[in-house]
Structures are given as structure tokens and as C-alpha cells.
Tab-separated table of C-alpha atoms in Angstrom:
chain	number	residue	atom	x	y	z
A	1	MET	CA	5.491	-25.854	35.384
A	2	LYS	CA	2.797	-27.243	32.975
A	3	VAL	CA	-0.835	-27.635	34.165
A	4	ARG	CA	-2.458	-30.738	32.815
A	5	LEU	CA	-6.042	-29.860	33.504
A	6	ASN	CA	-8.880	-29.745	30.976
A	7	LEU	CA	-12.512	-29.060	31.574
A	8	ALA	CA	-13.673	-29.556	28.064
A	9	THR	CA	-16.897	-31.590	27.730
A	10	LYS	CA	-15.301	-33.476	24.823
A	11	PRO	CA	-11.670	-33.320	25.893
A	12	LEU	CA	-8.911	-33.928	23.374
A	13	VAL	CA	-7.049	-37.068	24.269
A	14	THR	CA	-3.440	-37.419	23.831
A	15	HIS	CA	-2.387	-40.586	21.848
A	16	ARG	CA	1.195	-40.440	22.996
A	17	ARG	CA	0.789	-43.421	25.381
A	18	PHE	CA	-0.847	-45.482	22.687
A	19	LEU	CA	1.689	-44.484	20.042
A	20	VAL	CA	4.648	-45.097	22.357
A	21	GLY	CA	3.177	-48.383	23.495
A	22	SER	CA	2.499	-49.478	19.981
A	23	ALA	CA	6.058	-48.404	18.900
A	24	VAL	CA	7.620	-50.327	21.802
A	25	ILE	CA	5.563	-53.474	21.042
A	26	ALA	CA	6.366	-53.146	17.374
A	27	GLY	CA	10.081	-52.737	18.181
A	28	VAL	CA	10.077	-55.742	20.487
A	29	ALA	CA	8.158	-57.767	17.945
A	30	GLY	CA	10.581	-56.631	15.281
A	31	ILE	CA	13.545	-57.650	17.402
A	32	VAL	CA	11.954	-61.050	18.235
A	33	PHE	CA	11.104	-61.487	14.491
A	34	LEU	CA	14.704	-60.771	13.523
A	35	ALA	CA	16.032	-63.045	16.196
A	36	LEU	CA	13.772	-65.865	15.169
A	37	GLY	CA	14.501	-65.256	11.483
A	38	TRP	CA	18.320	-65.399	12.223
A	39	HIS	CA	17.757	-68.552	14.262
A	40	VAL	CA	15.798	-70.198	11.452
A	41	TRP	CA	18.398	-69.054	8.945
A	42	ALA	CA	21.224	-70.427	11.080
A	43	ALA	CA	19.382	-73.708	11.622
A	44	ARG	CA	18.657	-74.179	7.921
A	45	SER	CA	22.256	-73.210	7.096
A	46	ALA	CA	23.586	-75.808	9.589
A	47	GLN	CA	21.123	-78.432	8.362
A	48	SER	CA	22.200	-77.908	4.690
A	49	LYS	CA	25.837	-78.172	5.791
A	50	MET	CA	25.071	-81.338	7.651
A	51	LEU	CA	23.216	-82.840	4.721
A	52	ALA	CA	26.155	-82.045	2.451
A	53	ARG	CA	28.586	-83.657	4.993
A	54	ILE	CA	26.205	-86.737	5.231
A	55	GLU	CA	26.211	-86.962	1.396
A	56	GLU	CA	30.006	-86.692	1.360
A	57	ILE	CA	30.275	-89.457	3.971
A	58	ARG	CA	27.770	-91.560	2.079
A	59	VAL	CA	29.819	-91.273	-1.097
A	60	GLU	CA	32.980	-92.030	0.781
A	61	THR	CA	31.370	-95.012	2.473
A	62	ALA	CA	30.130	-96.309	-0.889
A	63	ASP	CA	33.639	-95.869	-2.302
A	64	LEU	CA	35.222	-97.713	0.621
A	65	GLU	CA	32.615	-100.496	0.402
A	66	ALA	CA	33.348	-100.931	-3.279
A	67	ARG	CA	37.083	-101.046	-2.560
A	68	ARG	CA	36.462	-103.567	0.270
A	69	ALA	CA	34.357	-105.717	-1.971
A	70	LYS	CA	37.068	-105.549	-4.594
A	71	LEU	CA	39.731	-106.481	-2.085
A	72	GLU	CA	37.647	-109.308	-0.621
A	73	LYS	CA	37.160	-110.627	-4.100
A	74	PHE	CA	40.886	-110.361	-4.721
A	75	PHE	CA	41.747	-112.076	-1.427
A	76	GLY	CA	38.959	-114.656	-2.048
A	77	GLN	CA	40.861	-116.098	-4.973
A	78	PRO	CA	42.565	-119.380	-3.957
A	79	GLU	CA	46.147	-118.337	-4.740
A	80	ASN	CA	45.718	-115.065	-2.795
A	81	ALA	CA	44.001	-116.774	0.191
A	82	LYS	CA	47.126	-118.901	0.723
A	83	LEU	CA	49.210	-115.770	0.580
A	84	SER	CA	46.893	-114.100	3.060
A	85	ASP	CA	47.137	-116.963	5.577
A	86	ARG	CA	50.895	-117.016	5.216
A	87	ALA	CA	51.042	-113.301	5.797
A	88	ALA	CA	48.854	-113.699	8.939
A	89	PHE	CA	51.100	-116.503	10.218
A	90	LEU	CA	54.237	-114.478	9.637
A	91	ASN	CA	52.709	-111.412	11.360
A	92	SER	CA	51.847	-113.436	14.394
A	93	ILE	CA	55.398	-114.675	14.618
A	94	ILE	CA	56.755	-111.202	14.247
A	95	ASP	CA	54.299	-110.032	16.970
A	96	GLU	CA	55.279	-112.787	19.382
A	97	SER	CA	58.958	-112.325	18.770
A	98	SER	CA	58.587	-108.538	19.506
A	99	PHE	CA	56.861	-109.318	22.788
A	100	SER	CA	58.834	-107.762	25.752
A	101	TRP	CA	59.017	-110.340	28.631
A	102	THR	CA	60.936	-107.811	30.661
A	103	GLN	CA	58.166	-105.215	30.422
A	104	MET	CA	55.467	-107.758	31.284
A	105	PHE	CA	57.335	-108.938	34.365
A	106	MET	CA	57.813	-105.362	35.495
A	107	ASP	CA	54.081	-104.803	35.025
A	108	LEU	CA	53.267	-108.025	36.934
A	109	GLU	CA	55.640	-106.948	39.678
A	110	ARG	CA	53.607	-103.707	40.102
A	111	VAL	CA	50.291	-105.606	40.556
A	112	LYS	CA	51.601	-108.463	42.582
A	113	THR	CA	50.539	-108.290	46.210
A	114	GLY	CA	51.988	-109.880	49.337
A	115	GLY	CA	51.348	-113.640	49.878
A	116	VAL	CA	51.219	-114.400	46.139
A	117	ARG	CA	53.729	-115.968	43.891
A	118	LEU	CA	53.803	-116.761	40.167
A	119	LEU	CA	54.141	-120.406	39.374
A	120	SER	CA	54.043	-120.138	35.487
A	121	VAL	CA	53.485	-117.560	32.814
A	122	SER	CA	52.540	-118.517	29.276
A	123	PRO	CA	51.788	-115.729	26.754
A	124	LYS	CA	50.089	-116.412	23.428
A	125	MET	CA	49.007	-114.138	20.515
A	126	VAL	CA	45.203	-114.650	19.989
A	127	LYS	CA	43.468	-112.581	17.311
A	128	GLY	CA	45.988	-109.773	17.628
A	129	ASN	CA	45.860	-109.704	21.409
A	130	MET	CA	48.533	-111.022	23.771
A	131	GLU	CA	46.636	-113.474	25.957
A	132	VAL	CA	48.593	-114.531	29.060
A	133	LYS	CA	47.833	-117.617	31.155
A	134	LEU	CA	49.088	-117.341	34.688
A	135	LYS	CA	49.347	-119.963	37.364
A	136	VAL	CA	49.464	-118.406	40.715
A	137	GLY	CA	49.937	-119.665	44.226
A	138	ALA	CA	48.522	-117.705	47.275
A	139	THR	CA	49.009	-118.152	50.995
A	140	SER	CA	45.405	-117.265	51.723
A	141	ASP	CA	42.011	-116.408	50.227
A	142	GLU	CA	42.585	-112.723	51.081
A	143	ALA	CA	45.930	-112.634	49.267
A	144	LYS	CA	44.297	-114.224	46.169
A	145	LEU	CA	41.458	-111.687	46.182
A	146	LYS	CA	43.836	-108.766	46.568
A	147	PHE	CA	45.875	-109.912	43.600
A	148	LEU	CA	42.711	-110.418	41.453
A	149	ARG	CA	41.500	-106.885	42.295
A	150	ALA	CA	44.967	-105.456	41.544
A	151	LEU	CA	44.920	-107.147	38.146
A	152	GLU	CA	41.401	-105.857	37.383
A	153	GLY	CA	42.372	-102.296	38.393
A	154	SER	CA	45.600	-102.425	36.343
A	155	ARG	CA	45.937	-100.616	33.032
A	156	SER	CA	48.370	-103.112	31.706
A	157	PHE	CA	46.072	-106.154	32.150
A	158	GLY	CA	42.505	-106.628	31.168
A	159	LYS	CA	39.744	-109.275	30.710
A	160	VAL	CA	40.760	-111.226	33.802
A	161	VAL	CA	39.168	-114.640	33.729
A	162	LEU	CA	39.640	-117.220	36.516
A	163	LEU	CA	40.108	-120.652	34.806
A	164	SER	CA	40.641	-122.940	37.776
A	165	ASN	CA	41.242	-122.994	41.481
A	166	GLN	CA	42.660	-125.659	43.748
A	167	VAL	CA	42.995	-125.712	47.462
A	168	GLY	CA	46.582	-126.644	48.528
A	169	THR	CA	46.980	-129.735	50.711
A	170	GLN	CA	50.668	-129.675	51.492
A	171	PRO	CA	51.367	-128.207	55.034
A	172	GLY	CA	53.516	-125.033	54.676
A	173	GLY	CA	52.764	-124.748	50.858
A	174	ASP	CA	50.332	-122.539	49.021
A	175	GLN	CA	46.744	-122.630	50.351
A	176	GLN	CA	45.323	-121.589	46.991
A	177	VAL	CA	46.634	-122.435	43.510
A	178	PHE	CA	44.638	-120.916	40.701
A	179	GLU	CA	44.889	-120.345	36.906
A	180	LEU	CA	44.044	-117.103	35.268
A	181	SER	CA	43.669	-115.810	31.696
A	182	VAL	CA	44.459	-112.093	31.207
A	183	VAL	CA	45.016	-109.890	28.184
A	184	TYR	CA	48.219	-108.015	28.286
A	185	THR	CA	47.390	-104.624	26.790
A	186	ARG	CA	50.937	-103.225	26.454
A	187	ALA	CA	52.146	-105.955	24.146
B	1	MET	CA	-0.132	-51.665	47.324
B	2	SER	CA	2.544	-50.064	49.439
B	3	GLU	CA	5.295	-51.824	47.559
B	4	THR	CA	3.983	-50.506	44.298
B	5	VAL	CA	3.734	-46.996	45.748
B	6	THR	CA	7.353	-47.234	46.980
B	7	PHE	CA	8.430	-48.538	43.555
B	8	ARG	CA	6.712	-45.682	41.773
B	9	LYS	CA	8.210	-43.113	44.124
B	10	GLY	CA	11.540	-44.675	43.452
B	11	ILE	CA	11.412	-44.522	39.687
B	12	TYR	CA	9.929	-41.038	39.623
B	13	GLN	CA	13.006	-39.810	41.429
B	14	ASN	CA	14.870	-40.464	38.220
B	15	GLU	CA	14.850	-37.204	36.140
B	16	LEU	CA	14.623	-39.115	32.828
B	17	VAL	CA	11.684	-41.221	34.016
B	18	ARG	CA	9.902	-38.099	35.327
B	19	LYS	CA	10.401	-36.206	32.030
B	20	ALA	CA	9.284	-39.225	29.985
B	21	THR	CA	6.158	-39.540	32.213
B	22	MET	CA	5.413	-35.881	31.903
B	23	TRP	CA	5.762	-35.998	28.127
B	24	LEU	CA	3.455	-39.038	28.002
B	25	ASN	CA	0.905	-37.411	30.216
B	26	ALA	CA	1.168	-33.961	28.579
B	27	SER	CA	-2.165	-32.375	27.644
B	28	PRO	CA	-3.117	-32.186	24.021
B	29	HIS	CA	-2.080	-28.874	22.533
B	30	PRO	CA	-4.208	-27.671	19.577
B	31	PRO	CA	-2.522	-25.022	17.550
B	32	LEU	CA	-5.432	-22.623	17.883
B	33	ALA	CA	-6.095	-20.989	21.242
B	34	ILE	CA	-8.683	-18.364	22.177
B	35	GLU	CA	-8.407	-16.408	25.415
B	36	ILE	CA	-11.659	-14.825	26.700
B	37	ALA	CA	-11.589	-11.957	29.168
B	38	THR	CA	-14.241	-9.442	30.277
B	39	ASP	CA	-12.912	-6.720	28.017
B	40	ARG	CA	-11.592	-8.683	24.981
B	41	ILE	CA	-11.381	-11.859	23.064
B	42	ALA	CA	-7.889	-12.809	21.873
B	43	GLY	CA	-6.753	-15.653	19.675
B	44	ALA	CA	-3.475	-17.020	18.623
B	45	ARG	CA	-2.499	-19.661	16.041
B	46	LEU	CA	0.690	-21.613	16.715
B	47	SER	CA	2.902	-23.035	14.084
B	48	ARG	CA	3.940	-26.737	14.048
B	49	THR	CA	7.224	-25.725	15.719
B	50	GLY	CA	5.398	-23.868	18.502
B	51	GLY	CA	6.041	-20.392	17.148
B	52	LEU	CA	3.393	-17.781	16.645
B	53	ASP	CA	1.689	-18.028	13.297
B	54	GLY	CA	-0.774	-15.187	13.841
B	55	PHE	CA	-2.884	-13.580	16.460
B	56	ALA	CA	-6.015	-11.406	16.698
B	57	VAL	CA	-7.681	-9.333	19.484
B	58	GLU	CA	-11.212	-8.064	19.498
B	59	PRO	CA	-12.538	-5.769	22.283
B	60	LEU	CA	-15.794	-6.497	23.997
B	61	PRO	CA	-18.212	-3.792	25.093
B	62	PRO	CA	-18.434	-3.300	28.917
B	63	GLY	CA	-20.789	-5.776	30.533
B	64	ALA	CA	-20.893	-8.159	27.611
B	65	LEU	CA	-19.385	-10.858	29.697
B	66	THR	CA	-19.627	-11.297	33.493
B	67	PRO	CA	-17.319	-14.152	34.556
B	68	SER	CA	-18.808	-16.349	37.243
B	69	ALA	CA	-18.675	-20.001	38.306
B	70	VAL	CA	-22.429	-20.044	38.917
B	71	GLU	CA	-24.454	-17.550	36.910
B	72	THR	CA	-24.806	-17.056	33.181
B	73	ASN	CA	-21.516	-15.557	31.834
B	74	ILE	CA	-22.411	-14.233	28.422
B	75	ILE	CA	-24.770	-11.303	28.847
B	76	ASN	CA	-24.459	-9.766	25.405
B	77	ILE	CA	-24.524	-12.823	23.272
B	78	VAL	CA	-24.419	-10.886	19.984
B	79	ALA	CA	-21.358	-8.861	20.868
B	80	VAL	CA	-19.442	-11.909	22.318
B	81	LYS	CA	-20.351	-14.053	19.290
B	82	SER	CA	-19.328	-11.357	16.904
B	83	ALA	CA	-15.959	-10.800	18.579
B	84	PHE	CA	-15.281	-14.532	18.797
B	85	GLU	CA	-16.226	-15.004	15.101
B	86	SER	CA	-14.024	-12.054	14.092
B	87	VAL	CA	-11.027	-13.475	15.917
B	88	CYS	CA	-11.642	-16.941	14.436
B	89	SER	CA	-12.042	-15.533	10.991
B	90	ARG	CA	-8.782	-13.582	11.195
B	91	LEU	CA	-7.006	-16.753	12.344
B	92	ARG	CA	-8.645	-18.829	9.517
B	93	ALA	CA	-10.108	-21.188	12.086
B	94	ARG	CA	-12.257	-23.886	10.523
B	95	ASN	CA	-13.255	-27.387	11.476
B	96	GLU	CA	-10.493	-27.879	13.985
B	97	ASP	CA	-9.733	-28.304	17.656
B	98	VAL	CA	-9.386	-25.177	19.721
B	99	ALA	CA	-8.183	-24.409	23.269
B	100	ILE	CA	-10.310	-21.996	25.118
B	101	LEU	CA	-8.804	-20.106	28.019
B	102	LEU	CA	-11.597	-18.830	30.225
B	103	PRO	CA	-11.661	-16.016	32.844
B	104	ASP	CA	-10.375	-17.272	36.169
B	105	PRO	CA	-13.599	-16.986	38.190
B	106	VAL	CA	-15.328	-19.519	35.928
B	107	ILE	CA	-13.077	-22.360	37.041
B	108	ARG	CA	-12.502	-23.251	40.671
B	109	VAL	CA	-9.180	-24.778	41.539
B	110	PHE	CA	-8.252	-26.690	44.659
B	111	VAL	CA	-4.883	-28.112	45.814
B	112	GLN	CA	-5.518	-31.027	48.199
B	113	HIS	CA	-3.404	-33.565	50.013
B	114	PHE	CA	-4.372	-37.251	50.207
B	115	ASP	CA	-2.656	-40.026	52.109
B	116	GLU	CA	-3.890	-42.504	49.476
B	117	PHE	CA	-5.327	-41.574	46.118
B	118	PRO	CA	-6.827	-44.046	43.559
B	119	ARG	CA	-4.941	-44.291	40.290
B	120	SER	CA	-7.976	-44.881	38.153
B	121	PRO	CA	-10.119	-41.913	37.232
B	122	GLN	CA	-13.233	-44.052	37.656
B	123	GLU	CA	-12.535	-44.133	41.390
B	124	ALA	CA	-10.789	-40.818	41.728
B	125	ILE	CA	-13.503	-38.533	40.204
B	126	PRO	CA	-16.379	-39.665	42.464
B	127	MET	CA	-14.077	-39.376	45.413
B	128	LEU	CA	-13.071	-35.808	44.447
B	129	LYS	CA	-16.700	-34.889	43.763
B	130	TRP	CA	-17.649	-36.118	47.214
B	131	LYS	CA	-14.827	-34.244	48.846
B	132	LEU	CA	-15.536	-30.979	47.112
B	133	LYS	CA	-19.332	-30.999	47.036
B	134	LYS	CA	-19.489	-28.527	49.881
B	135	SER	CA	-16.837	-26.277	48.417
B	136	VAL	CA	-18.601	-25.394	45.158
B	137	PRO	CA	-21.835	-23.431	44.990
B	138	PHE	CA	-23.542	-25.816	42.505
B	139	GLU	CA	-24.734	-29.367	42.317
B	140	VAL	CA	-22.107	-32.083	41.876
B	141	ASP	CA	-24.173	-33.638	39.090
B	142	GLU	CA	-23.618	-30.647	36.866
B	143	THR	CA	-19.891	-30.408	37.550
B	144	LEU	CA	-17.127	-30.873	35.098
B	145	ILE	CA	-13.963	-32.066	36.921
B	146	SER	CA	-10.404	-32.442	35.969
B	147	TYR	CA	-7.455	-33.270	38.239
B	148	MET	CA	-3.746	-33.889	38.099
B	149	ARG	CA	-1.436	-35.550	40.587
B	150	GLN	CA	1.748	-33.904	41.638
B	151	ALA	CA	4.696	-34.622	43.797
B	152	PRO	CA	3.756	-34.406	47.516
B	153	ARG	CA	5.848	-32.401	50.001
B	154	GLU	CA	6.101	-35.497	52.268
B	155	GLY	CA	4.147	-38.737	52.002
B	156	GLY	CA	0.855	-39.259	50.131
B	157	VAL	CA	-0.374	-37.515	47.024
B	158	ASP	CA	-1.013	-33.912	46.213
B	159	VAL	CA	-3.892	-33.418	43.776
B	160	VAL	CA	-4.798	-30.231	41.862
B	161	THR	CA	-8.506	-30.296	40.904
B	162	ALA	CA	-10.295	-27.922	38.619
B	163	LEU	CA	-14.113	-27.703	38.693
B	164	GLY	CA	-16.494	-25.928	36.425
B	165	ARG	CA	-20.272	-25.797	36.151
B	166	LEU	CA	-21.334	-27.751	33.065
B	167	ARG	CA	-23.737	-25.175	31.718
B	168	ILE	CA	-21.256	-22.329	32.142
B	169	ILE	CA	-18.527	-24.226	30.333
B	170	ARG	CA	-21.043	-25.140	27.624
B	171	GLU	CA	-21.731	-21.431	27.050
B	172	TYR	CA	-18.140	-20.914	25.968
B	173	GLU	CA	-17.887	-24.187	24.072
B	174	ALA	CA	-21.007	-23.233	22.174
B	175	LEU	CA	-19.234	-20.143	20.828
B	176	ALA	CA	-16.624	-22.409	19.195
B	177	GLU	CA	-19.117	-25.054	18.063
B	178	HIS	CA	-21.170	-22.359	16.378
B	179	LEU	CA	-18.208	-21.864	14.035
B	180	GLY	CA	-17.599	-25.561	13.478
B	181	LEU	CA	-14.718	-25.733	15.965
B	182	THR	CA	-14.296	-28.248	18.676
B	183	ALA	CA	-13.317	-27.015	22.143
B	184	GLY	CA	-10.789	-29.826	22.904
B	185	VAL	CA	-9.153	-27.979	25.800
B	186	VAL	CA	-10.838	-25.662	28.342
B	187	LEU	CA	-8.637	-24.057	30.909
B	188	SER	CA	-8.470	-20.786	32.864
B	189	SER	CA	-6.113	-18.065	31.746
B	190	SER	CA	-4.110	-18.097	34.990
B	191	LEU	CA	-3.593	-21.847	34.914
B	192	ALA	CA	-2.156	-21.373	31.395
B	193	ALA	CA	-0.058	-18.394	32.610
B	194	VAL	CA	1.443	-20.465	35.425
B	195	SER	CA	3.954	-21.902	32.898
B	196	LEU	CA	5.530	-18.472	32.661
B	197	LEU	CA	6.733	-18.714	36.200
B	198	ASP	CA	10.272	-19.761	37.114
B	199	ASP	CA	9.462	-22.649	39.479
B	200	ARG	CA	13.043	-23.446	40.415
B	201	ARG	CA	12.309	-21.362	43.608
B	202	PRO	CA	9.006	-20.608	45.346
B	203	THR	CA	7.398	-18.007	43.207
B	204	LEU	CA	4.034	-16.297	43.713
B	205	LEU	CA	1.844	-15.134	40.903
B	206	ALA	CA	-0.652	-12.382	41.384
B	207	ARG	CA	-2.805	-11.835	38.306
B	208	VAL	CA	-5.455	-9.166	38.177
B	209	SER	CA	-8.141	-9.339	35.521
B	210	ASP	CA	-11.033	-6.885	35.940
B	211	THR	CA	-12.116	-7.436	39.558
B	212	ALA	CA	-10.648	-10.936	39.797
B	213	LEU	CA	-7.362	-11.681	41.512
B	214	THR	CA	-5.734	-15.001	41.042
B	215	THR	CA	-2.932	-15.912	43.427
B	216	ALA	CA	-0.824	-18.979	42.736
B	217	ILE	CA	2.414	-20.323	44.177
B	218	VAL	CA	4.565	-22.745	42.246
B	219	ARG	CA	7.800	-24.531	43.341
B	220	ASP	CA	9.725	-27.338	41.533
B	221	GLY	CA	6.906	-28.105	39.101
B	222	VAL	CA	4.293	-28.217	41.848
B	223	LEU	CA	1.343	-25.879	42.212
B	224	CYS	CA	1.507	-25.348	45.999
B	225	GLY	CA	-1.428	-22.943	46.367
B	226	TYR	CA	-4.138	-21.358	44.266
B	227	ARG	CA	-6.832	-18.786	45.082
B	228	CYS	CA	-9.168	-16.770	42.935
B	229	THR	CA	-10.906	-13.952	44.703
B	230	GLU	CA	-12.954	-10.859	43.963
B	231	LEU	CA	-11.142	-7.546	44.557
B	232	PRO	CA	-13.040	-4.775	46.338
B	233	ALA	CA	-12.076	-2.316	43.562
B	234	LYS	CA	-10.618	-2.315	40.095
B	235	GLY	CA	-8.575	-0.102	37.827
B	236	ALA	CA	-7.456	3.177	39.385
B	237	ALA	CA	-9.343	2.494	42.621
B	238	LEU	CA	-7.362	-0.574	43.394
B	239	THR	CA	-4.726	0.043	46.135
B	240	PRO	CA	-1.659	-1.920	47.053
B	241	GLN	CA	-3.158	-2.685	50.489
B	242	MET	CA	-6.310	-4.182	48.877
B	243	LEU	CA	-4.099	-6.429	46.772
B	244	LEU	CA	-1.905	-7.384	49.703
B	245	GLU	CA	-4.895	-8.398	51.790
B	246	GLU	CA	-6.017	-10.824	49.138
B	247	ILE	CA	-2.599	-12.233	48.453
B	248	TYR	CA	-1.565	-12.600	51.989
B	249	PRO	CA	-3.711	-15.727	52.901
B	250	VAL	CA	-2.136	-17.801	50.192
B	251	ALA	CA	1.369	-16.717	51.069
B	252	ALA	CA	0.807	-17.347	54.750
B	253	TYR	CA	-0.617	-20.816	53.909
B	254	TYR	CA	2.513	-21.603	51.869
B	255	GLN	CA	4.891	-20.410	54.501
B	256	ASP	CA	3.054	-22.359	57.217
B	257	THR	CA	2.768	-25.565	55.180
B	258	TRP	CA	6.130	-25.564	53.306
B	259	GLN	CA	8.143	-23.873	56.065
B	260	GLU	CA	9.824	-21.434	53.732
B	261	GLY	CA	9.234	-17.933	52.347
B	262	ILE	CA	8.254	-16.733	48.971
B	263	LYS	CA	11.428	-16.086	46.844
B	264	GLY	CA	9.810	-14.148	43.979
B	265	VAL	CA	6.626	-12.434	43.169
B	266	ARG	CA	5.378	-11.998	39.621
B	267	VAL	CA	2.458	-9.607	38.899
B	268	ALA	CA	0.233	-9.456	35.897
B	269	GLY	CA	-2.737	-7.338	34.890
B	270	LEU	CA	-1.731	-4.088	36.525
B	271	GLY	CA	-0.466	-2.501	33.422
B	272	SER	CA	1.183	0.891	33.916
B	273	ARG	CA	0.241	0.923	37.588
B	274	LEU	CA	2.718	-1.828	38.486
B	275	PRO	CA	5.376	0.426	39.932
B	276	GLU	CA	2.922	1.628	42.553
B	277	PHE	CA	2.539	-1.939	43.868
B	278	VAL	CA	6.157	-3.105	43.769
B	279	ARG	CA	7.448	-1.487	46.929
B	280	PRO	CA	4.617	-2.512	49.199
B	281	LEU	CA	4.874	-6.116	47.891
B	282	GLU	CA	8.661	-6.093	48.321
B	283	ASP	CA	8.302	-4.866	51.860
B	284	GLU	CA	5.816	-7.651	52.690
B	285	PHE	CA	7.578	-10.558	51.054
B	286	HIS	CA	11.214	-9.410	51.141
B	287	CYS	CA	11.925	-10.659	47.616
B	288	ASP	CA	11.999	-9.181	44.105
B	289	VAL	CA	8.621	-8.190	42.698
B	290	ARG	CA	8.443	-7.966	38.886
B	291	SER	CA	6.073	-8.091	35.968
B	292	LEU	CA	5.243	-11.647	34.892
B	293	LEU	CA	5.649	-11.031	31.184
B	294	HIS	CA	8.583	-8.617	31.431
B	295	THR	CA	10.479	-11.179	33.490
B	296	ALA	CA	9.738	-13.929	31.046
B	297	VAL	CA	10.982	-11.747	28.205
B	298	SER	CA	14.047	-10.427	30.015
B	299	GLU	CA	15.016	-13.923	31.203
B	300	GLY	CA	14.731	-15.255	27.667
B	301	TRP	CA	11.867	-17.597	28.287
B	302	LEU	CA	9.925	-16.178	25.382
B	303	SER	CA	10.943	-16.231	21.811
B	304	ASP	CA	10.785	-13.098	19.690
B	305	GLU	CA	7.713	-14.553	18.023
B	306	ALA	CA	5.810	-14.301	21.255
B	307	ARG	CA	6.656	-10.690	21.835
B	308	PRO	CA	3.461	-9.239	20.162
B	309	LEU	CA	1.369	-11.310	22.607
B	310	ALA	CA	3.462	-10.192	25.568
B	311	ASP	CA	3.239	-6.534	24.514
B	312	ARG	CA	-0.622	-6.815	24.651
B	313	GLU	CA	-0.373	-8.510	28.076
B	314	LEU	CA	-1.982	-11.687	26.843
B	315	GLU	CA	-0.294	-13.774	29.432
B	316	GLY	CA	-2.825	-16.639	29.146
B	317	LEU	CA	-1.998	-17.135	25.477
B	318	VAL	CA	1.702	-16.571	26.064
B	319	GLY	CA	1.570	-19.238	28.847
B	320	TRP	CA	-0.317	-21.609	26.516
B	321	MET	CA	2.257	-21.072	23.861
B	322	LEU	CA	5.001	-21.849	26.295
B	323	GLN	CA	3.268	-25.005	27.515
B	324	ARG	CA	3.862	-26.568	24.127
B	325	LYS	CA	7.619	-26.304	24.464
């Protein structure tokens, strides 16, 4: 065993605690410094990459803008404008002719609830979207609401707008007759 | 408070933490050490690696030094100064720190148990002074005090306290200061020699120096008991019975307190008379009784470099040398 007693009037003091404490603090400070340095380096590196990417995108955007302007100028010429309108017209015809009535009726069948019947369906291509006008007869308010909710919840139909609503007068006929505009998204 | 104590006890159970704490709290160890006894002054210079760089021994004329905790120690100042100077000169001591190992009677040592003991020295030292004021034959105001905590047997804290009278310690320190040295460590020879004991089992040290007998018991790094007494005779007049009568109270105290017997006895200072004392001590304690230094040498505790010190029975210096390792 070691005896740690000292009766000197001016006792020698060990500096081990101080030295070890200083070394530990210096070590921790060093580790923190390295961690922060690495973090700063990583942040700067990421920032410079991002700036390079932004510059690339900016150049790409400027190039696309130039090409767009060039194309607009090209299509702005009278002879090309006619050609453009004709192409748009032909495209709309092609789109309408490729519309699948069978698919749309199958989708309507899925959303149609009890007490509701379709009176007329008229699809029309508007700005690239297939807008469908529906005339529907319902036996009650509740049946009408169920159908509207089913349409709104359907993935195949969107932008449901109620255009008109009439209350039926004929006994035994539909109590509610209403017109709807929906966008058929699977066209 | 109790949570902190429990936490500390918990972490100190870890061997690594205990070793690290001991290393951090280790006493400073100047390479130059001077051991002062009634018949001689011996010095040793240790190398950076803890080996022996050199040593010197100078005899003192009879009566030049009278170790005492109370009265003036240095009677023949010229002889003592001359011997001290000669030792320092041979060890090329100059403007440096020195450890001075004093005769055991100069320093009083107490092992006390406390249920609660303050951690800060500012609180602990006044408390120890107050506790020990009736145990020392001089005023508390002129007392130098040093203490160390050690692991308790059960709850609480065991504290080893060393006390010395200021003007007596200053007598010895002045010898060093006269030569431009600074006495950075002052300890008794037996306290330094305690490090030569194998404390893996309860071991008793009986060290005779002139008429002083120091008895100490160590166990698992703990100083369990310490007593320095005056023998009724010295040299050839000392009988085994006299020695036993002085050793017995410490051994009995240990057996009563720690509920176990002494497992080894190490004796120092009897020189060639040791064989006369072995059998009576063995009969009393029922364990092996051997020379402190011979055991340390035979068990390989001492390096070959320390052999010259061991051959001259300078157990204080040898113990001091071992404390560095």
C-alpha cells in the first residue's frame, strides 16, 4: 500500500489532476473543433454543389426560354398560326374519337347509387380535359346526395359542379332531376 | 448527499477507477530522499525510471539526535548538519525538492473511523484537529496535519491522520533549507516502509529503531492499525517478551475489529538478532514471521538496484523507492 501523507510546511503538490483535467478538456475541445470543422466543410461543400446546380438550372432555363421565344415567334407568324390551329383541331378530334364510352359507363356504374338513374350523358373535350355533362334523375334528396358524394370520392371523376336542379312534379316519376358537370380523368 | 456517497462507493468498486483515482491522488515523489535516524543519516537519489541512481550514509554520534514529537530533536546541531550536508553533497543535491523521512516518534499517526467525513480539506482539517486535540501533547495551533481517506471496513469513512509539531518539523526542514533544498515531502520512515508489505493478506509490521517500536497492520491497501511506542530496552537488552507486549495491543485491536487473525508478520530493525524473535512471534500469531526487507527481496518486490539499500537495512528509503512504482 502507498501512504499519501505529507507533513511538509511547504508541501509539494501533484499537478496530475490539473494536467489530466487540462488534457481531457483539450481533447474534448479538439474533438468538438474537428466535428465543427467537418460540419462547416460539409455545409460549404453542399452549398457550393447547390450553387453549381442552381447555375446549371439557370443556364438550362435561359436556354429553354430562348427556345420557347424562338418557337413562339415561329408560331406567331400568320401562316404557322393557321397550321397550329388546324393541328389543335385535329388533335381534339383524335382525342374525342379515342374516348372510350364503355370505360366511362363502367366507371359511372361503379359510382352510381340506388335510387338514381342517368337521363343523358354528353362528353366534350375542353382544353385537353374530357368534360362530361350528366343529367340525372333521383327518387329522393338522399339518393341525390349519395350519388354526388360518390362522384366526389371517385378517382375517375373530378371537379363536380351542380349546374341545375329541378323538383319532379309527375307522380311516380323522379323527385329530383339535376344537371352536373364533371371531368372524366381517365379519358 | 447520501446519493453522492452511494455513487462514489459504486464507482470506487471498479478496479480501473480505483487505480486511476490512486494515480491522480498519488503523493509527489521527488527523486531525492533523505532518511534521518538516531544513528545515521542516509540519502538516495532515484533515477527518472525509479531506479537507484546513488546513495550515501553518514553515521551520527550517539545522542546527536533524540527523536520526540514534543521536545527539541537535534541536540548536536553541528554533527547533524555536517552529516546531512555530507550526504547531500555526495548525492549532488542542489536547489531541488527533497523528501525527508523522519524518525517514527516525531510523527503521530491515528487511524480513525467516521460515519460522515467532509470532502473538502477546509472542513476536514479543523474537524480532525478538534478530534485529536486531546491525543497530542502539544497545542493544536502549532500542529501540522495531513490525512488520507481509505476504504472503510463497513459503512462510513476510515481516515489516517498524521500529526507533527510545527517547530519539530521545522528543525528537520531547516537542515534541507540550509543547503538550498526544499523539503517538499515529510513523512516518517515506517510510513514509507509500509509499502514493502504484501497487503493482499493481513500483515503486521514491527519495526524497531533505537528504542522506538512501530507496529502497523495493512490489509488490501488499507492501514488498519498503527502504533509507535517506546521500548523498555534496546539492542542486546531487548527481549522477545518486551517486543510482544508492545505489539500485542495493535494485533488484538485488529482481531477484535476486523474479526480475523494476522496472516503474516514482518520485522525490521532487529538485524542479526531476528532469529531469536521469530519463534516467540510465530507461537503468538500462528503465522510466518520474516524479515521485512529479506521477504521483499526474496519475493521479487525489489529490483537489483535497490539491493544496496536493503543490505544496509534502510527500509524507509527502500519503501520510498517502491512507492514511486
